[in-house]
């Protein structure tokens, strides 16, 4: 637990203190977010030129905090150490975050360079997401790494991902094989990155929602660590077969802490935007969390807000192309309410409530399944 707390604290402090530096640097480089002024959105007023690519800060803070968390692990008694050395789990999770963020960075860079809201084209962004998802999906499925118990003893090898679909745990009846699992991981990465990206339209909206989702995965992973099948004290009836759950909890906590520090400057009126760098980076990490905790089918509930906003875009496109009519004044959904007269702060807070409800329901389902397994 100490390592997770250290990671959260370091990530928060690094993000909080480094974001103002990033604001000055990006402003000096004239890396401002291009704003379309013809949409009639009140939230766009006064935002032209606000520095973007702020996701670089909390991605970097997460990596630094992960290292700090491992340094904290080395100070623990041997009986409490799950794994001191960096693991393949960390490689997959941080890799998904960093390289998904890199795809977003290219998009942001092109927007700034062209001084236009259109950056990387859809095919280019989609190709980047597929490559990143496939690469780390292969690592997660084809490269098992030896697990350690809390006494530091080696146990049977386990992969980060699973060849079966999962809800609270793996579902043996839904075996899809390694190739099928890699395809599922790619689809989850694409869905999560685009979901967070579409939610990132108002000051602090995507950042705050991501904090809740990452905190939920941190709690899930730490609970799995406390009831880990690698520990002989727990029976197969209710323990969790996952790889390096303490690593997962540490990274989730670090990312959540980094986002809170960034939110200090990103809340309305935003001094900096996360950009596609941050949105795609967070989406990649969230997808990795669902895969590594074996809760892929639980992700739509934990990330309910992202699903709702994404579906609003899908519904709008289908309706317009089939009937020529729009269901919403504008999509994504947050802009519909903006054109309906809601203030930006009201939309953000109310959408945060929706995100919190989704997280609460998901955690309730997770814990109730554990109680049922124990009983």
Short mmCIF file of N, CA, C and O in Angstrom, two decimals, residues 240-309:
data_model
loop_
_atom_site.label_atom_id
_atom_site.label_comp_id
_atom_site.label_asym_id
_atom_site.label_seq_id
_atom_site.Cartn_x
_atom_site.Cartn_y
_atom_site.Cartn_z
N UNK A 240 -8.10 -14.18 -7.29
CA UNK A 240 -8.08 -13.62 -8.65
C UNK A 240 -6.81 -14.05 -9.38
O UNK A 240 -5.70 -13.88 -8.89
N UNK A 241 -6.99 -14.60 -10.59
CA UNK A 241 -5.88 -15.00 -11.43
C UNK A 241 -5.52 -13.86 -12.36
O UNK A 241 -6.08 -13.73 -13.46
N UNK A 242 -4.63 -13.00 -11.91
CA UNK A 242 -4.17 -11.87 -12.72
C UNK A 242 -2.65 -11.78 -12.56
O UNK A 242 -2.07 -12.41 -11.69
N UNK A 243 -2.03 -10.98 -13.42
CA UNK A 243 -0.59 -10.78 -13.31
C UNK A 243 -0.29 -9.46 -12.64
O UNK A 243 -0.82 -8.43 -13.00
N UNK A 244 0.54 -9.52 -11.61
CA UNK A 244 1.08 -8.31 -10.97
C UNK A 244 0.01 -7.29 -10.61
O UNK A 244 0.06 -6.14 -11.06
N UNK A 245 -0.98 -7.66 -9.81
CA UNK A 245 -2.04 -6.69 -9.47
C UNK A 245 -1.53 -5.47 -8.72
O UNK A 245 -2.10 -4.37 -8.87
N UNK A 246 -0.45 -5.61 -7.94
CA UNK A 246 0.09 -4.45 -7.25
C UNK A 246 0.66 -3.45 -8.25
O UNK A 246 0.56 -2.24 -8.07
N UNK A 247 1.28 -3.95 -9.32
CA UNK A 247 1.77 -3.09 -10.40
C UNK A 247 0.62 -2.31 -11.03
O UNK A 247 0.73 -1.11 -11.31
N UNK A 248 -0.47 -3.01 -11.28
CA UNK A 248 -1.63 -2.38 -11.90
C UNK A 248 -2.18 -1.28 -11.00
O UNK A 248 -2.48 -0.16 -11.45
N UNK A 249 -2.31 -1.58 -9.70
CA UNK A 249 -2.81 -0.60 -8.74
C UNK A 249 -1.88 0.60 -8.66
O UNK A 249 -2.33 1.76 -8.58
N UNK A 250 -0.58 0.35 -8.69
CA UNK A 250 0.41 1.43 -8.61
C UNK A 250 0.29 2.37 -9.80
O UNK A 250 0.29 3.60 -9.65
N UNK A 251 0.18 1.80 -10.99
CA UNK A 251 0.11 2.62 -12.21
C UNK A 251 -1.23 3.36 -12.28
O UNK A 251 -1.29 4.53 -12.66
N UNK A 252 -2.32 2.68 -11.91
CA UNK A 252 -3.63 3.33 -11.91
C UNK A 252 -3.64 4.50 -10.94
O UNK A 252 -4.14 5.59 -11.25
N UNK A 253 -3.08 4.28 -9.74
CA UNK A 253 -3.02 5.36 -8.75
C UNK A 253 -2.16 6.51 -9.22
O UNK A 253 -2.51 7.68 -9.03
N UNK A 254 -1.02 6.18 -9.84
CA UNK A 254 -0.13 7.22 -10.33
C UNK A 254 -0.82 8.07 -11.40
O UNK A 254 -0.74 9.31 -11.39
N UNK A 255 -1.49 7.40 -12.35
CA UNK A 255 -2.18 8.13 -13.42
C UNK A 255 -3.31 8.99 -12.87
O UNK A 255 -3.51 10.14 -13.31
N UNK A 256 -4.06 8.46 -11.89
CA UNK A 256 -5.14 9.24 -11.28
C UNK A 256 -4.58 10.47 -10.56
O UNK A 256 -5.11 11.57 -10.69
N UNK A 257 -3.50 10.27 -9.80
CA UNK A 257 -2.88 11.40 -9.11
C UNK A 257 -2.35 12.44 -10.07
O UNK A 257 -2.49 13.66 -9.83
N UNK A 258 -1.76 11.99 -11.17
CA UNK A 258 -1.25 12.92 -12.18
C UNK A 258 -2.38 13.73 -12.81
O UNK A 258 -2.25 14.94 -13.07
N UNK A 259 -3.51 13.08 -13.04
CA UNK A 259 -4.66 13.78 -13.64
C UNK A 259 -5.26 14.80 -12.67
O UNK A 259 -5.72 15.86 -13.10
N UNK A 260 -5.25 14.49 -11.37
CA UNK A 260 -5.76 15.45 -10.38
C UNK A 260 -4.88 16.69 -10.38
O UNK A 260 -5.37 17.83 -10.34
N UNK A 261 -3.55 16.49 -10.42
CA UNK A 261 -2.64 17.63 -10.48
C UNK A 261 -2.86 18.46 -11.73
O UNK A 261 -2.82 19.70 -11.69
N UNK A 262 -3.10 17.79 -12.85
CA UNK A 262 -3.36 18.49 -14.11
C UNK A 262 -4.70 19.21 -14.07
O UNK A 262 -4.84 20.31 -14.62
N UNK A 263 -5.69 18.60 -13.40
CA UNK A 263 -7.02 19.18 -13.34
C UNK A 263 -7.02 20.54 -12.65
O UNK A 263 -7.88 21.38 -12.92
N UNK A 264 -6.07 20.76 -11.74
CA UNK A 264 -5.95 22.05 -11.07
C UNK A 264 -5.84 23.19 -12.08
O UNK A 264 -6.37 24.28 -11.87
N UNK A 265 -5.17 22.92 -13.19
CA UNK A 265 -4.95 23.94 -14.22
C UNK A 265 -5.90 23.77 -15.41
O UNK A 265 -6.04 24.68 -16.22
N UNK A 266 -6.53 22.61 -15.51
CA UNK A 266 -7.38 22.29 -16.66
C UNK A 266 -8.85 22.59 -16.41
O UNK A 266 -9.65 22.63 -17.34
N UNK A 267 -9.21 22.81 -15.12
CA UNK A 267 -10.60 23.11 -14.83
C UNK A 267 -10.96 24.51 -15.32
O UNK A 267 -10.09 25.34 -15.55
N UNK A 268 -12.25 24.77 -15.46
CA UNK A 268 -12.72 26.03 -16.05
C UNK A 268 -12.35 27.25 -15.20
O UNK A 268 -12.55 27.25 -13.98
N UNK A 269 -11.80 28.29 -15.83
CA UNK A 269 -11.36 28.38 -17.22
C UNK A 269 -9.99 27.74 -17.39
O UNK A 269 -9.06 28.04 -16.65
N UNK A 270 -9.88 26.84 -18.34
CA UNK A 270 -8.67 26.05 -18.52
C UNK A 270 -7.49 26.92 -18.94
O UNK A 270 -7.61 27.76 -19.82
N UNK A 271 -6.36 26.68 -18.27
CA UNK A 271 -5.12 27.34 -18.66
C UNK A 271 -4.37 26.51 -19.70
O UNK A 271 -3.45 27.02 -20.35
N UNK A 272 -4.74 25.24 -19.81
CA UNK A 272 -4.10 24.34 -20.76
C UNK A 272 -5.06 23.19 -21.08
O UNK A 272 -5.87 22.82 -20.23
N UNK A 273 -4.98 22.66 -22.29
CA UNK A 273 -5.79 21.52 -22.70
C UNK A 273 -4.91 20.27 -22.75
O UNK A 273 -3.71 20.35 -23.05
N UNK A 274 -5.51 19.11 -22.47
CA UNK A 274 -4.74 17.87 -22.59
C UNK A 274 -4.48 17.51 -24.04
O UNK A 274 -3.49 16.84 -24.35
N UNK A 275 -5.35 17.95 -24.95
CA UNK A 275 -5.19 17.64 -26.36
C UNK A 275 -5.38 16.16 -26.64
O UNK A 275 -5.68 15.37 -25.74
N UNK A 276 -5.19 15.78 -27.88
CA UNK A 276 -5.28 14.37 -28.24
C UNK A 276 -4.15 13.58 -27.59
O UNK A 276 -4.28 12.37 -27.37
N UNK A 277 -3.05 14.26 -27.28
CA UNK A 277 -1.95 13.61 -26.58
C UNK A 277 -2.44 12.97 -25.29
O UNK A 277 -2.20 11.79 -25.01
N UNK A 278 -3.14 13.76 -24.49
CA UNK A 278 -3.64 13.26 -23.22
C UNK A 278 -4.83 12.34 -23.36
O UNK A 278 -4.92 11.31 -22.68
N UNK A 279 -5.76 12.70 -24.26
CA UNK A 279 -6.98 11.90 -24.41
C UNK A 279 -6.66 10.49 -24.90
O UNK A 279 -7.17 9.50 -24.35
N UNK A 280 -5.83 10.37 -25.91
CA UNK A 280 -5.49 9.04 -26.43
C UNK A 280 -4.60 8.28 -25.45
O UNK A 280 -4.71 7.06 -25.32
N UNK A 281 -3.72 9.02 -24.74
CA UNK A 281 -2.89 8.37 -23.74
C UNK A 281 -3.72 7.77 -22.62
O UNK A 281 -3.52 6.62 -22.21
N UNK A 282 -4.69 8.53 -22.12
CA UNK A 282 -5.57 8.03 -21.06
C UNK A 282 -6.42 6.87 -21.56
O UNK A 282 -6.62 5.88 -20.85
N UNK A 283 -6.94 7.00 -22.77
CA UNK A 283 -7.74 5.92 -23.33
C UNK A 283 -6.96 4.63 -23.47
O UNK A 283 -7.46 3.54 -23.16
N UNK A 284 -5.70 4.73 -23.92
CA UNK A 284 -4.87 3.55 -24.04
C UNK A 284 -4.62 2.89 -22.70
O UNK A 284 -4.66 1.66 -22.57
N UNK A 285 -4.37 3.72 -21.67
CA UNK A 285 -4.13 3.17 -20.34
C UNK A 285 -5.38 2.52 -19.77
O UNK A 285 -5.32 1.44 -19.17
N UNK A 286 -6.53 3.15 -19.94
CA UNK A 286 -7.78 2.59 -19.44
C UNK A 286 -8.07 1.25 -20.11
O UNK A 286 -8.52 0.29 -19.46
N UNK A 287 -7.82 1.16 -21.41
CA UNK A 287 -7.99 -0.11 -22.11
C UNK A 287 -7.07 -1.17 -21.52
O UNK A 287 -7.47 -2.33 -21.32
N UNK A 288 -5.83 -0.78 -21.23
CA UNK A 288 -4.89 -1.71 -20.62
C UNK A 288 -5.32 -2.16 -19.24
O UNK A 288 -5.12 -3.31 -18.85
N UNK A 289 -5.93 -1.25 -18.49
CA UNK A 289 -6.43 -1.60 -17.16
C UNK A 289 -7.53 -2.67 -17.25
O UNK A 289 -7.55 -3.63 -16.47
N UNK A 290 -8.44 -2.50 -18.19
CA UNK A 290 -9.52 -3.48 -18.36
C UNK A 290 -8.96 -4.84 -18.75
O UNK A 290 -9.43 -5.88 -18.26
N UNK A 291 -7.95 -4.84 -19.61
CA UNK A 291 -7.34 -6.10 -20.05
C UNK A 291 -6.58 -6.77 -18.91
O UNK A 291 -6.76 -7.97 -18.66
N UNK A 292 -5.75 -6.02 -18.19
CA UNK A 292 -4.88 -6.63 -17.18
C UNK A 292 -5.61 -7.05 -15.92
O UNK A 292 -5.19 -7.98 -15.23
N UNK A 293 -6.73 -6.37 -15.59
CA UNK A 293 -7.51 -6.78 -14.41
C UNK A 293 -8.55 -7.84 -14.77
O UNK A 293 -9.32 -8.27 -13.90
N UNK A 294 -8.59 -8.23 -16.05
CA UNK A 294 -9.54 -9.24 -16.54
C UNK A 294 -10.99 -8.77 -16.30
O UNK A 294 -11.82 -9.51 -15.79
N UNK A 295 -11.26 -7.52 -16.67
CA UNK A 295 -12.61 -6.95 -16.51
C UNK A 295 -13.04 -6.23 -17.79
O UNK A 295 -13.63 -5.14 -17.73
N UNK A 296 -12.76 -6.82 -18.93
CA UNK A 296 -13.02 -6.15 -20.21
C UNK A 296 -14.49 -5.81 -20.39
O UNK A 296 -14.85 -4.70 -20.81
N UNK A 297 -15.39 -6.75 -20.08
CA UNK A 297 -16.82 -6.50 -20.27
C UNK A 297 -17.40 -5.60 -19.18
O UNK A 297 -18.54 -5.15 -19.30
N UNK A 298 -16.63 -5.32 -18.14
CA UNK A 298 -17.06 -4.38 -17.11
C UNK A 298 -16.71 -2.95 -17.49
O UNK A 298 -17.27 -2.00 -16.95
N UNK A 299 -15.79 -2.80 -18.44
CA UNK A 299 -15.33 -1.47 -18.85
C UNK A 299 -16.46 -0.55 -19.31
O UNK A 299 -16.45 0.64 -18.94
N UNK A 300 -17.44 -1.02 -20.10
CA UNK A 300 -18.52 -0.10 -20.51
C UNK A 300 -19.31 0.48 -19.34
O UNK A 300 -19.91 1.55 -19.47
N UNK A 301 -19.32 -0.22 -18.19
CA UNK A 301 -20.02 0.30 -17.01
C UNK A 301 -19.12 1.27 -16.26
O UNK A 301 -19.54 2.37 -15.87
N UNK A 302 -17.85 0.88 -16.05
CA UNK A 302 -16.90 1.78 -15.38
C UNK A 302 -16.76 3.08 -16.17
O UNK A 302 -16.74 4.17 -15.61
N UNK A 303 -16.66 2.96 -17.48
CA UNK A 303 -16.53 4.14 -18.34
C UNK A 303 -17.85 4.52 -18.97
O UNK A 303 -17.90 4.88 -20.16
N UNK A 304 -18.93 4.50 -18.19
CA UNK A 304 -20.28 4.76 -18.71
C UNK A 304 -20.38 6.10 -19.43
O UNK A 304 -21.02 6.20 -20.49
N UNK A 305 -19.75 7.13 -18.88
CA UNK A 305 -19.83 8.45 -19.51
C UNK A 305 -19.20 8.42 -20.90
O UNK A 305 -19.76 8.98 -21.85
N UNK A 306 -18.06 7.77 -21.03
CA UNK A 306 -17.40 7.68 -22.34
C UNK A 306 -18.29 6.95 -23.34
O UNK A 306 -18.36 7.33 -24.51
N UNK A 307 -18.97 5.90 -22.87
CA UNK A 307 -19.87 5.13 -23.75
C UNK A 307 -21.04 5.99 -24.20
O UNK A 307 -21.41 6.01 -25.38
N UNK A 308 -21.66 6.70 -23.26
CA UNK A 308 -22.82 7.54 -23.58
C UNK A 308 -22.46 8.60 -24.60
O UNK A 308 -23.20 8.83 -25.59
N UNK A 309 -21.33 9.26 -24.39
CA UNK A 309 -20.92 10.33 -25.30
C UNK A 309 -20.57 9.76 -26.68
O UNK A 309 -20.92 10.34 -27.71
#
